[in-house]
Amino acid sequence: MKRFKKPRDINLLWIYTILILIEVIWSINSIGKLISPKLINIVKNNIVYYDNLLVEEYVDTKELRSNLVDNLITLDKNKNEEIININIDTAKSYELMANIVKELKGKSNNYGDVDSYAKNKRGSMVLRYPIGLASSNILLNNLGYRIPLKLILNSNVLTGIKTKVTNYGLNNALIEVYLRVSFVSNVIYFNMDEALKSDYEILLASRMVMGRVPDMFNGYLEKNIENNNIKS
């Protein structure tokens, strides 16, 4: 004769199922709260690392130095042959910065492996980290199932050219041309949004010229030109 479960047994089964689901959801939420800040820090540290590599490897200063001062910079002098103004060729400067940004954009689209569990996608990253990362014990960080977590990475490349002239010696001045590069990134993970900015100033060229900056300018002139930020 077939036996049927009593209503009481069915109710207990539903209660146990609901309790288990609540426990699972609570555990996932707790693990997420512990892992999220660590993930953000790991990603930010690696972004800075790869930004450094981009600047070191892909900004070809040898090519940029070639006749840079002659092509971009002219100096205005008064009747006493004193340097009173710096002129920067805007069109050539923007062309130079556009080429640099284009190169950096192409390379920054692939940050390499953010770590050994990262997979890069267009505009986002899928990180696969072990649950053990939630522990503060370093020996347990690599243990457990590797859970996939999706992060959105928005970044911009800002460029600029800085030129300065300073008195150098009795009747000489030193012209220096710097490339300014800034990487501005936002790491977005659900309701978390972390901003990160890396600034670099690279000496591209320098040259001695005849003449001096008047004392009224404290022996120093500077002029900057900035490019529009370009999304990478």
Coordinates of N, CA and C in Angstrom, one line a residue:
M1 N 0.8 -1.2 0.0 CA 0.0 0.0 0.0 C 0.9 1.3 0.0
K2 N 0.6 2.2 -0.9 CA 1.5 3.4 -1.1 C 1.2 4.4 0.1
R3 N 2.4 4.8 0.6 CA 2.3 5.8 1.7 C 2.5 7.2 1.2
F4 N 1.8 8.1 1.8 CA 1.9 9.5 1.4 C 2.5 10.3 2.5
K5 N 3.3 11.3 2.1 CA 3.9 12.2 3.1 C 2.8 13.0 3.8
K6 N 3.0 13.1 5.1 CA 2.1 13.9 5.8 C 2.4 15.4 5.5
P7 N 1.3 16.2 5.6 CA 1.5 17.7 5.4 C 2.6 18.3 6.3
R8 N 2.7 17.7 7.5 CA 3.7 18.3 8.4 C 5.1 18.0 7.9
D9 N 5.4 16.8 7.3 CA 6.7 16.5 6.7 C 7.0 17.5 5.5
I10 N 6.0 17.7 4.7 CA 6.2 18.6 3.6 C 6.5 20.0 4.0
N11 N 5.8 20.5 5.0 CA 6.1 21.8 5.6 C 7.5 21.9 6.1
L12 N 7.9 20.9 6.8 CA 9.3 20.9 7.3 C 10.3 20.9 6.2
L13 N 10.0 20.2 5.1 CA 11.0 20.2 4.0 C 11.1 21.6 3.4
W14 N 10.0 22.3 3.3 CA 10.0 23.6 2.7 C 10.7 24.6 3.7
I15 N 10.6 24.4 4.9 CA 11.3 25.2 5.9 C 12.8 25.0 5.8
Y16 N 13.2 23.8 5.7 CA 14.6 23.5 5.6 C 15.2 24.0 4.3
T17 N 14.4 23.9 3.3 CA 14.9 24.4 2.0 C 15.1 25.9 2.0
I18 N 14.1 26.6 2.6 CA 14.2 28.1 2.7 C 15.3 28.5 3.6
L19 N 15.5 27.8 4.7 CA 16.7 28.1 5.6 C 18.0 27.9 4.9
I20 N 18.1 26.8 4.1 CA 19.3 26.6 3.3 C 19.6 27.7 2.3
L21 N 18.5 28.1 1.6 CA 18.7 29.2 0.6 C 19.1 30.5 1.3
I22 N 18.5 30.8 2.5 CA 18.9 32.0 3.2 C 20.4 31.9 3.6
E23 N 20.8 30.7 4.1 CA 22.2 30.5 4.5 C 23.1 30.7 3.3
V24 N 22.8 30.2 2.2 CA 23.6 30.3 1.0 C 23.7 31.8 0.6
I25 N 22.6 32.5 0.5 CA 22.6 33.9 0.1 C 23.4 34.7 1.1
W26 N 23.2 34.4 2.4 CA 24.0 35.2 3.4 C 25.5 34.9 3.3
S27 N 25.9 33.7 3.0 CA 27.3 33.3 2.8 C 27.9 34.0 1.6
I28 N 27.1 34.0 0.5 CA 27.6 34.7 -0.7 C 27.8 36.2 -0.5
N29 N 26.8 36.8 0.2 CA 26.9 38.2 0.5 C 28.1 38.5 1.4
S30 N 28.3 37.7 2.4 CA 29.4 37.9 3.3 C 30.8 37.8 2.6
I31 N 30.9 36.7 1.8 CA 32.1 36.5 1.0 C 32.4 37.7 0.0
G32 N 31.3 38.1 -0.6 CA 31.4 39.2 -1.6 C 31.9 40.5 -0.9
K33 N 31.4 40.8 0.3 CA 31.8 42.0 1.0 C 33.3 41.9 1.4
L34 N 33.8 40.7 1.7 CA 35.2 40.5 2.1 C 36.1 40.6 0.9
I35 N 35.6 40.0 -0.2 CA 36.5 39.9 -1.4 C 36.6 41.2 -2.2
S36 N 35.4 41.9 -2.3 CA 35.4 43.1 -3.2 C 36.5 44.1 -3.0
P37 N 36.7 44.6 -1.7 CA 37.8 45.6 -1.6 C 39.2 45.0 -2.0
K38 N 39.4 43.7 -1.7 CA 40.7 43.1 -2.1 C 40.8 43.1 -3.7
L39 N 39.7 42.7 -4.3 CA 39.8 42.7 -5.8 C 40.0 44.1 -6.4
I40 N 39.4 45.1 -5.8 CA 39.6 46.4 -6.3 C 41.0 46.9 -6.2
N41 N 41.6 46.6 -5.0 CA 43.0 46.9 -4.8 C 44.0 46.2 -5.7
I42 N 43.7 44.9 -6.0 CA 44.5 44.1 -6.9 C 44.5 44.7 -8.3
V43 N 43.2 45.0 -8.7 CA 43.1 45.6 -10.1 C 43.8 47.0 -10.2
K44 N 43.6 47.8 -9.2 CA 44.2 49.1 -9.2 C 45.7 49.1 -9.2
N45 N 46.3 48.2 -8.4 CA 47.7 48.0 -8.4 C 48.3 47.5 -9.8
N46 N 47.5 46.6 -10.4 CA 48.0 46.1 -11.7 C 47.8 47.2 -12.8
I47 N 46.8 48.0 -12.7 CA 46.6 49.0 -13.7 C 47.8 50.0 -13.6
V48 N 48.2 50.4 -12.4 CA 49.3 51.3 -12.3 C 50.6 50.7 -12.8
Y49 N 50.7 49.4 -12.6 CA 51.9 48.6 -13.1 C 51.9 48.7 -14.6
Y50 N 50.8 48.4 -15.3 CA 50.7 48.4 -16.7 C 50.8 49.8 -17.3
D51 N 50.3 50.8 -16.6 CA 50.5 52.1 -17.1 C 51.9 52.5 -17.1
N52 N 52.7 52.1 -16.1 CA 54.1 52.3 -16.1 C 54.8 51.7 -17.3
L53 N 54.4 50.4 -17.6 CA 55.0 49.7 -18.7 C 54.7 50.5 -20.0
L54 N 53.4 51.0 -20.2 CA 53.0 51.7 -21.4 C 53.9 52.9 -21.6
V55 N 54.1 53.6 -20.6 CA 55.0 54.9 -20.7 C 56.4 54.5 -21.0
E56 N 56.9 53.5 -20.3 CA 58.3 53.1 -20.5 C 58.6 52.5 -21.9
E57 N 57.6 51.7 -22.4 CA 57.9 50.9 -23.6 C 57.4 51.5 -24.9
Y58 N 56.3 52.3 -24.8 CA 55.6 52.7 -26.0 C 55.7 54.2 -26.3
V59 N 56.2 55.0 -25.4 CA 56.5 56.4 -25.7 C 57.9 56.5 -26.2
D60 N 58.1 56.5 -27.5 CA 59.4 56.5 -28.1 C 60.0 57.9 -28.1
T61 N 60.7 58.2 -27.0 CA 61.3 59.5 -26.9 C 62.4 59.8 -27.9
K62 N 63.1 58.8 -28.4 CA 64.1 59.0 -29.4 C 63.6 59.6 -30.6
E63 N 62.4 59.1 -31.1 CA 61.8 59.6 -32.3 C 61.2 61.0 -32.0
L64 N 60.7 61.2 -30.8 CA 60.0 62.5 -30.5 C 61.1 63.6 -30.4
R65 N 62.3 63.2 -30.0 CA 63.3 64.2 -29.8 C 63.8 64.8 -31.1
S66 N 63.6 64.1 -32.2 CA 64.2 64.5 -33.4 C 63.6 65.9 -33.9
N67 N 64.5 66.9 -33.8 CA 64.1 68.3 -34.2 C 62.9 68.8 -33.5
L68 N 62.6 68.3 -32.3 CA 61.4 68.7 -31.6 C 61.3 70.2 -31.3
V69 N 62.4 70.7 -30.8 CA 62.4 72.1 -30.4 C 62.3 73.0 -31.7
D70 N 63.0 72.7 -32.7 CA 62.9 73.5 -34.0 C 61.5 73.4 -34.6
N71 N 60.8 72.3 -34.5 CA 59.5 72.1 -35.1 C 58.4 72.7 -34.3
L72 N 58.5 72.7 -33.0 CA 57.3 73.1 -32.1 C 57.5 74.5 -31.5
I73 N 58.8 74.8 -31.2 CA 59.0 76.0 -30.3 C 59.7 77.1 -31.0
T74 N 59.2 78.3 -30.8 CA 59.9 79.5 -31.2 C 59.8 80.5 -30.0
L75 N 60.8 81.4 -30.0 CA 60.9 82.3 -28.9 C 60.8 83.7 -29.4
D76 N 60.1 84.6 -28.7 CA 60.0 86.0 -29.0 C 61.1 86.7 -28.1
K77 N 61.8 87.7 -28.7 CA 62.8 88.4 -28.0 C 62.5 89.9 -28.2
N78 N 62.9 90.7 -27.1 CA 62.8 92.1 -27.2 C 64.0 92.7 -27.9
K79 N 64.1 94.1 -27.9 CA 65.3 94.7 -28.6 C 66.6 94.4 -27.9
N80 N 66.5 94.0 -26.6 CA 67.7 93.7 -25.9 C 68.1 92.2 -26.0
E81 N 67.4 91.5 -26.9 CA 67.7 90.1 -27.1 C 67.3 89.3 -25.9
E82 N 66.4 89.8 -25.1 CA 65.9 89.0 -24.0 C 64.6 88.2 -24.4
I83 N 64.5 87.0 -23.8 CA 63.4 86.1 -24.2 C 62.2 86.5 -23.4
I84 N 61.1 86.9 -24.1 CA 59.9 87.4 -23.4 C 58.7 86.5 -23.6
N85 N 58.8 85.6 -24.5 CA 57.6 84.7 -24.8 C 58.0 83.4 -25.4
I86 N 57.2 82.4 -25.2 CA 57.3 81.1 -25.8 C 56.1 80.9 -26.7
N87 N 56.4 80.5 -28.0 CA 55.3 80.2 -28.9 C 55.4 78.7 -29.2
I88 N 54.2 78.0 -29.1 CA 54.2 76.6 -29.4 C 53.2 76.4 -30.6
D89 N 53.7 75.7 -31.6 CA 52.9 75.4 -32.8 C 51.8 74.5 -32.4
T90 N 50.6 75.1 -32.3 CA 49.4 74.3 -31.8 C 49.1 73.1 -32.7
A91 N 49.1 73.3 -34.0 CA 48.7 72.2 -35.0 C 49.7 71.1 -34.9
K92 N 51.0 71.4 -34.9 CA 51.9 70.3 -34.8 C 51.9 69.6 -33.4
S93 N 51.6 70.4 -32.4 CA 51.5 69.8 -31.0 C 50.4 68.8 -30.9
Y94 N 49.2 69.2 -31.5 CA 48.0 68.4 -31.4 C 48.3 67.1 -32.2
E95 N 49.0 67.3 -33.4 CA 49.3 66.1 -34.2 C 50.2 65.1 -33.4
L96 N 51.2 65.7 -32.8 CA 52.1 64.9 -32.0 C 51.4 64.1 -30.9
M97 N 50.5 64.9 -30.1 CA 49.8 64.2 -29.0 C 48.8 63.2 -29.5
A98 N 48.2 63.5 -30.7 CA 47.2 62.5 -31.2 C 47.9 61.2 -31.6
N99 N 49.1 61.3 -32.1 CA 49.9 60.1 -32.5 C 50.2 59.3 -31.2
I100 N 50.6 60.0 -30.2 CA 51.0 59.4 -28.9 C 49.8 58.7 -28.3
V101 N 48.7 59.4 -28.3 CA 47.4 58.8 -27.7 C 47.0 57.6 -28.5
K102 N 47.1 57.7 -29.8 CA 46.7 56.5 -30.6 C 47.5 55.3 -30.3
E103 N 48.8 55.5 -30.1 CA 49.7 54.4 -29.7 C 49.3 53.9 -28.3
L104 N 49.1 54.8 -27.4 CA 48.8 54.3 -26.0 C 47.4 53.7 -26.0
K105 N 46.5 54.2 -26.8 CA 45.1 53.5 -26.8 C 45.2 52.1 -27.2
G106 N 46.0 51.9 -28.3 CA 46.1 50.5 -28.8 C 46.7 49.6 -27.8
K107 N 47.7 50.0 -27.1 CA 48.3 49.2 -26.1 C 47.6 49.0 -24.8
S108 N 46.8 50.1 -24.4 CA 46.1 50.0 -23.1 C 44.9 49.2 -23.2
N109 N 44.4 48.8 -24.4 CA 43.2 47.9 -24.5 C 43.5 46.5 -24.1
N110 N 44.8 46.2 -23.9 CA 45.2 44.9 -23.4 C 46.2 45.1 -22.3
Y111 N 45.7 45.0 -21.1 CA 46.5 45.2 -19.9 C 47.2 43.9 -19.5
G112 N 47.2 42.9 -20.4 CA 47.8 41.6 -20.1 C 46.9 41.0 -19.1
D113 N 47.4 39.9 -18.4 CA 46.6 39.2 -17.4 C 46.7 40.1 -16.1
V114 N 45.5 40.6 -15.7 CA 45.5 41.3 -14.4 C 45.9 40.4 -13.3
D115 N 45.6 39.2 -13.4 CA 46.3 38.1 -12.6 C 46.1 36.8 -13.4
S116 N 46.6 35.7 -12.9 CA 46.5 34.5 -13.6 C 45.1 34.0 -13.9
Y117 N 44.1 34.6 -13.2 CA 42.7 34.1 -13.4 C 41.9 35.1 -14.2
A118 N 42.5 36.2 -14.8 CA 41.8 37.2 -15.4 C 41.6 36.9 -16.9
K119 N 40.4 37.3 -17.4 CA 40.2 37.2 -18.8 C 39.7 38.6 -19.3
N120 N 40.4 39.2 -20.2 CA 40.1 40.5 -20.7 C 39.0 40.5 -21.7
K121 N 38.0 41.4 -21.6 CA 36.9 41.6 -22.6 C 36.9 43.1 -22.9
R122 N 36.2 43.4 -24.0 CA 36.1 44.8 -24.4 C 35.3 45.6 -23.3
G123 N 36.0 46.5 -22.7 CA 35.4 47.3 -21.7 C 35.1 46.7 -20.3
S124 N 35.5 45.4 -20.2 CA 35.3 44.8 -18.9 C 36.3 43.7 -18.7
M125 N 36.4 43.2 -17.4 CA 37.3 42.1 -17.1 C 36.4 41.1 -16.3
V126 N 36.7 39.9 -16.5 CA 36.1 38.8 -15.7 C 37.3 38.2 -14.9
L127 N 37.2 38.4 -13.6 CA 38.2 37.9 -12.7 C 37.7 36.6 -12.1
R128 N 38.6 35.6 -12.0 CA 38.3 34.4 -11.4 C 39.2 34.2 -10.2
Y129 N 38.7 34.4 -9.0 CA 39.5 34.3 -7.8 C 38.9 33.2 -6.9
P130 N 39.8 32.6 -6.1 CA 39.3 31.6 -5.1 C 38.6 32.2 -4.0
I131 N 37.6 31.5 -3.4 CA 36.9 32.0 -2.3 C 37.8 32.3 -1.1
G132 N 38.9 31.5 -1.0 CA 39.9 31.7 0.1 C 40.4 33.1 0.2
L133 N 40.2 34.0 -0.9 CA 40.7 35.3 -0.8 C 40.0 36.1 0.3
A134 N 38.8 35.6 0.6 CA 38.0 36.3 1.7 C 38.7 36.2 3.0
S135 N 39.6 35.3 3.2 CA 40.3 35.1 4.4 C 41.5 36.1 4.6
S136 N 41.8 36.4 5.8 CA 42.9 37.3 6.0 C 44.2 36.5 6.2
N137 N 44.1 35.2 6.1 CA 45.3 34.3 6.2 C 45.8 34.0 4.8
I138 N 47.1 34.4 4.6 CA 47.6 34.3 3.2 C 47.7 32.9 2.8
L139 N 47.9 31.9 3.7 CA 48.0 30.5 3.4 C 46.7 30.0 2.8
L140 N 45.5 30.6 3.1 CA 44.2 30.2 2.7 C 43.7 30.9 1.4
N141 N 44.4 31.9 1.0 CA 43.9 32.8 -0.1 C 43.8 32.1 -1.4
N142 N 44.5 31.0 -1.7 CA 44.4 30.3 -2.9 C 43.6 29.0 -2.9
L143 N 42.9 28.9 -1.8 CA 42.0 27.7 -1.6 C 40.6 28.0 -2.0
G144 N 39.9 27.0 -2.4 CA 38.4 27.1 -2.7 C 38.1 27.3 -4.1
Y145 N 36.8 27.2 -4.4 CA 36.3 27.3 -5.8 C 36.6 28.7 -6.3
R146 N 37.0 28.8 -7.5 CA 37.2 30.1 -8.2 C 36.0 30.7 -8.7
I147 N 35.5 31.8 -8.2 CA 34.3 32.4 -8.6 C 34.5 33.5 -9.6
P148 N 33.7 33.6 -10.7 CA 33.8 34.7 -11.7 C 33.2 36.0 -11.2
L149 N 33.9 37.1 -11.3 CA 33.5 38.4 -11.0 C 33.7 39.3 -12.1
K150 N 32.7 40.1 -12.5 CA 32.9 41.0 -13.7 C 33.1 42.4 -13.2
L151 N 34.2 43.0 -13.7 CA 34.4 44.4 -13.4 C 34.4 45.2 -14.7
I152 N 33.9 46.5 -14.6 CA 33.9 47.4 -15.8 C 35.1 48.3 -15.6
L153 N 35.9 48.5 -16.6 CA 37.0 49.4 -16.6 C 36.9 50.5 -17.6
N154 N 36.7 51.7 -17.1 CA 36.6 52.9 -18.0 C 37.9 53.7 -17.9
S155 N 38.6 54.0 -18.9 CA 39.8 54.7 -18.8 C 39.9 55.8 -19.9
N156 N 40.7 56.9 -19.6 CA 40.9 58.0 -20.5 C 42.4 58.2 -20.5
V157 N 42.9 58.7 -21.6 CA 44.3 59.1 -21.8 C 44.3 60.6 -22.0
L158 N 45.0 61.3 -21.1 CA 45.1 62.8 -21.2 C 46.6 63.1 -21.5
T159 N 46.8 64.0 -22.5 CA 48.2 64.3 -22.9 C 48.3 65.9 -22.9
G160 N 49.6 66.3 -22.7 CA 49.9 67.7 -22.8 C 51.4 67.9 -23.1
I161 N 51.7 69.1 -23.5 CA 53.1 69.4 -23.7 C 53.4 70.6 -22.8
K162 N 54.5 70.5 -22.1 CA 55.0 71.6 -21.2 C 56.3 72.1 -21.7
T163 N 56.4 73.4 -21.9 CA 57.7 74.0 -22.3 C 58.1 75.0 -21.3
K164 N 59.4 75.0 -20.9 CA 59.9 76.0 -20.0 C 61.3 76.5 -20.4
V165 N 61.5 77.7 -20.1 CA 62.8 78.4 -20.5 C 63.3 79.0 -19.2
T166 N 64.6 78.6 -18.8 CA 65.2 79.1 -17.6 C 66.6 79.6 -17.9
N167 N 67.0 80.7 -17.2 CA 68.3 81.2 -17.4 C 69.4 80.2 -17.0
Y168 N 70.4 80.1 -17.8 CA 71.5 79.1 -17.5 C 72.8 79.7 -17.9
G169 N 73.6 80.1 -16.9 CA 74.8 80.7 -17.2 C 74.7 82.2 -17.4
L170 N 75.7 82.9 -18.0 CA 75.7 84.3 -18.1 C 74.7 84.9 -19.1
N171 N 74.8 84.3 -20.3 CA 73.9 84.9 -21.3 C 73.3 83.7 -22.1
N172 N 72.9 82.7 -21.4 CA 72.3 81.5 -22.1 C 71.0 81.2 -21.4
A173 N 70.1 80.5 -22.1 CA 68.9 80.0 -21.5 C 68.7 78.5 -21.9
L174 N 68.1 77.8 -21.1 CA 67.8 76.3 -21.4 C 66.3 76.1 -21.7
I175 N 66.1 75.6 -22.9 CA 64.7 75.2 -23.3 C 64.5 73.8 -22.9
E176 N 63.4 73.4 -22.3 CA 63.1 72.0 -22.0 C 61.6 71.8 -22.4
V177 N 61.4 70.7 -23.1 CA 60.1 70.3 -23.6 C 59.7 68.9 -22.9
Y178 N 58.6 68.9 -22.2 CA 58.1 67.7 -21.5 C 56.8 67.2 -22.1
L179 N 56.7 65.9 -22.1 CA 55.4 65.3 -22.5 C 54.7 64.9 -21.2
R180 N 53.5 65.4 -21.0 CA 52.7 65.0 -19.9 C 51.6 64.0 -20.3
V181 N 51.6 62.9 -19.6 CA 50.6 61.9 -19.8 C 49.9 61.5 -18.5
S182 N 48.6 61.4 -18.6 CA 47.8 61.0 -17.4 C 46.8 59.9 -17.9
F183 N 46.8 58.8 -17.1 CA 45.8 57.8 -17.3 C 44.8 57.9 -16.2
V184 N 43.5 58.1 -16.6 CA 42.4 58.3 -15.6 C 41.5 57.1 -15.8
S185 N 41.4 56.2 -14.7 CA 40.6 55.0 -14.8 C 39.6 54.9 -13.7
N186 N 38.5 54.3 -14.1 CA 37.4 54.0 -13.1 C 37.1 52.5 -13.1
V187 N 37.3 51.9 -12.0 CA 37.0 50.5 -11.8 C 35.6 50.4 -11.2
I188 N 34.7 49.8 -11.9 CA 33.3 49.7 -11.5 C 32.9 48.3 -11.2
Y189 N 32.4 48.0 -10.0 CA 32.0 46.7 -9.6 C 30.7 46.9 -8.8
F190 N 29.5 46.6 -9.5 CA 28.2 46.8 -9.0 C 28.1 48.2 -8.4
N191 N 27.9 48.4 -7.1 CA 27.8 49.7 -6.5 C 29.1 50.4 -6.1
M192 N 30.2 49.7 -6.4 CA 31.5 50.3 -6.1 C 32.1 51.0 -7.3
D193 N 32.6 52.1 -7.1 CA 33.2 52.9 -8.2 C 34.5 53.5 -7.7
E194 N 35.7 53.0 -8.1 CA 36.9 53.5 -7.6 C 37.7 54.2 -8.7
A195 N 38.1 55.4 -8.4 CA 38.8 56.2 -9.4 C 40.3 56.1 -9.2
L196 N 41.1 56.1 -10.3 CA 42.5 56.0 -10.2 C 43.2 56.9 -11.3
K197 N 44.2 57.6 -10.9 CA 44.9 58.5 -11.8 C 46.4 58.3 -11.7
S198 N 47.0 58.1 -12.8 CA 48.5 58.0 -12.8 C 49.0 59.2 -13.7
D199 N 49.9 60.0 -13.2 CA 50.5 61.1 -13.9 C 51.9 60.9 -14.2
Y200 N 52.3 61.3 -15.4 CA 53.7 61.1 -15.8 C 54.2 62.4 -16.6
E201 N 55.4 62.8 -16.3 CA 56.0 63.9 -17.0 C 57.4 63.5 -17.5
I202 N 57.5 63.5 -18.9 CA 58.7 62.9 -19.5 C 59.5 64.0 -20.2
L203 N 60.7 64.1 -20.0 CA 61.6 65.1 -20.7 C 61.8 64.6 -22.1
L204 N 61.3 65.3 -23.1 CA 61.5 64.9 -24.5 C 62.8 65.5 -25.1
A205 N 63.0 66.8 -24.9 CA 64.1 67.5 -25.5 C 64.5 68.6 -24.7
S206 N 65.8 69.0 -24.8 CA 66.3 70.2 -24.2 C 67.4 70.8 -25.0
R207 N 67.5 72.1 -25.0 CA 68.5 72.8 -25.8 C 68.9 74.1 -25.2
M208 N 70.2 74.5 -25.4 CA 70.7 75.7 -24.9 C 70.6 76.8 -26.1
V209 N 70.1 78.0 -25.7 CA 70.0 79.1 -26.7 C 70.6 80.3 -26.1
M210 N 71.0 81.2 -27.0 CA 71.5 82.5 -26.6 C 70.4 83.4 -26.1
G211 N 70.6 84.2 -25.1 CA 69.6 85.1 -24.6 C 69.3 84.7 -23.1
R212 N 68.6 85.7 -22.5 CA 68.2 85.5 -21.1 C 66.7 85.9 -20.9
V213 N 66.1 85.3 -19.9 CA 64.8 85.7 -19.5 C 64.9 86.9 -18.5
P214 N 64.2 88.0 -18.8 CA 64.3 89.2 -17.9 C 64.0 88.9 -16.5
D215 N 64.6 89.7 -15.6 CA 64.4 89.6 -14.2 C 62.9 89.8 -13.8
M216 N 62.2 90.5 -14.6 CA 60.7 90.8 -14.3 C 59.9 89.4 -14.4
F217 N 60.5 88.4 -15.1 CA 59.8 87.1 -15.1 C 60.5 86.1 -14.1
N218 N 61.4 86.7 -13.3 CA 62.2 85.9 -12.3 C 63.0 84.8 -13.0
G219 N 63.5 85.2 -14.2 CA 64.4 84.3 -15.0 C 63.7 83.0 -15.4
Y220 N 62.4 83.0 -15.6 CA 61.7 81.7 -15.9 C 60.5 81.9 -16.7
L221 N 60.3 81.2 -17.7 CA 59.1 81.2 -18.5 C 58.5 79.8 -18.7
E222 N 57.2 79.7 -18.7 CA 56.6 78.4 -18.9 C 55.3 78.5 -19.7
K223 N 55.1 77.5 -20.6 CA 53.9 77.5 -21.4 C 53.4 76.1 -21.6
N224 N 52.1 75.8 -21.4 CA 51.6 74.5 -21.5 C 50.5 74.4 -22.6
I225 N 50.4 73.3 -23.2 CA 49.3 73.0 -24.2 C 48.7 71.7 -23.9
E226 N 47.4 71.6 -23.7 CA 46.7 70.3 -23.4 C 45.9 69.8 -24.5
N227 N 45.8 68.5 -24.6 CA 45.0 67.9 -25.6 C 43.7 67.5 -25.0
N228 N 42.6 67.3 -25.8 CA 41.4 66.8 -25.2 C 41.5 65.4 -24.8
N229 N 40.8 65.0 -23.7 CA 40.9 63.7 -23.2 C 40.2 62.7 -24.2
I230 N 40.9 61.6 -24.4 CA 40.4 60.6 -25.4 C 40.1 59.3 -24.7
K231 N 38.9 58.8 -24.9 CA 38.6 57.6 -24.2 C 39.3 56.4 -24.8
S232 N 39.8 55.5 -24.0 CA 40.5 54.4 -24.5 C 39.7 53.1 -24.3

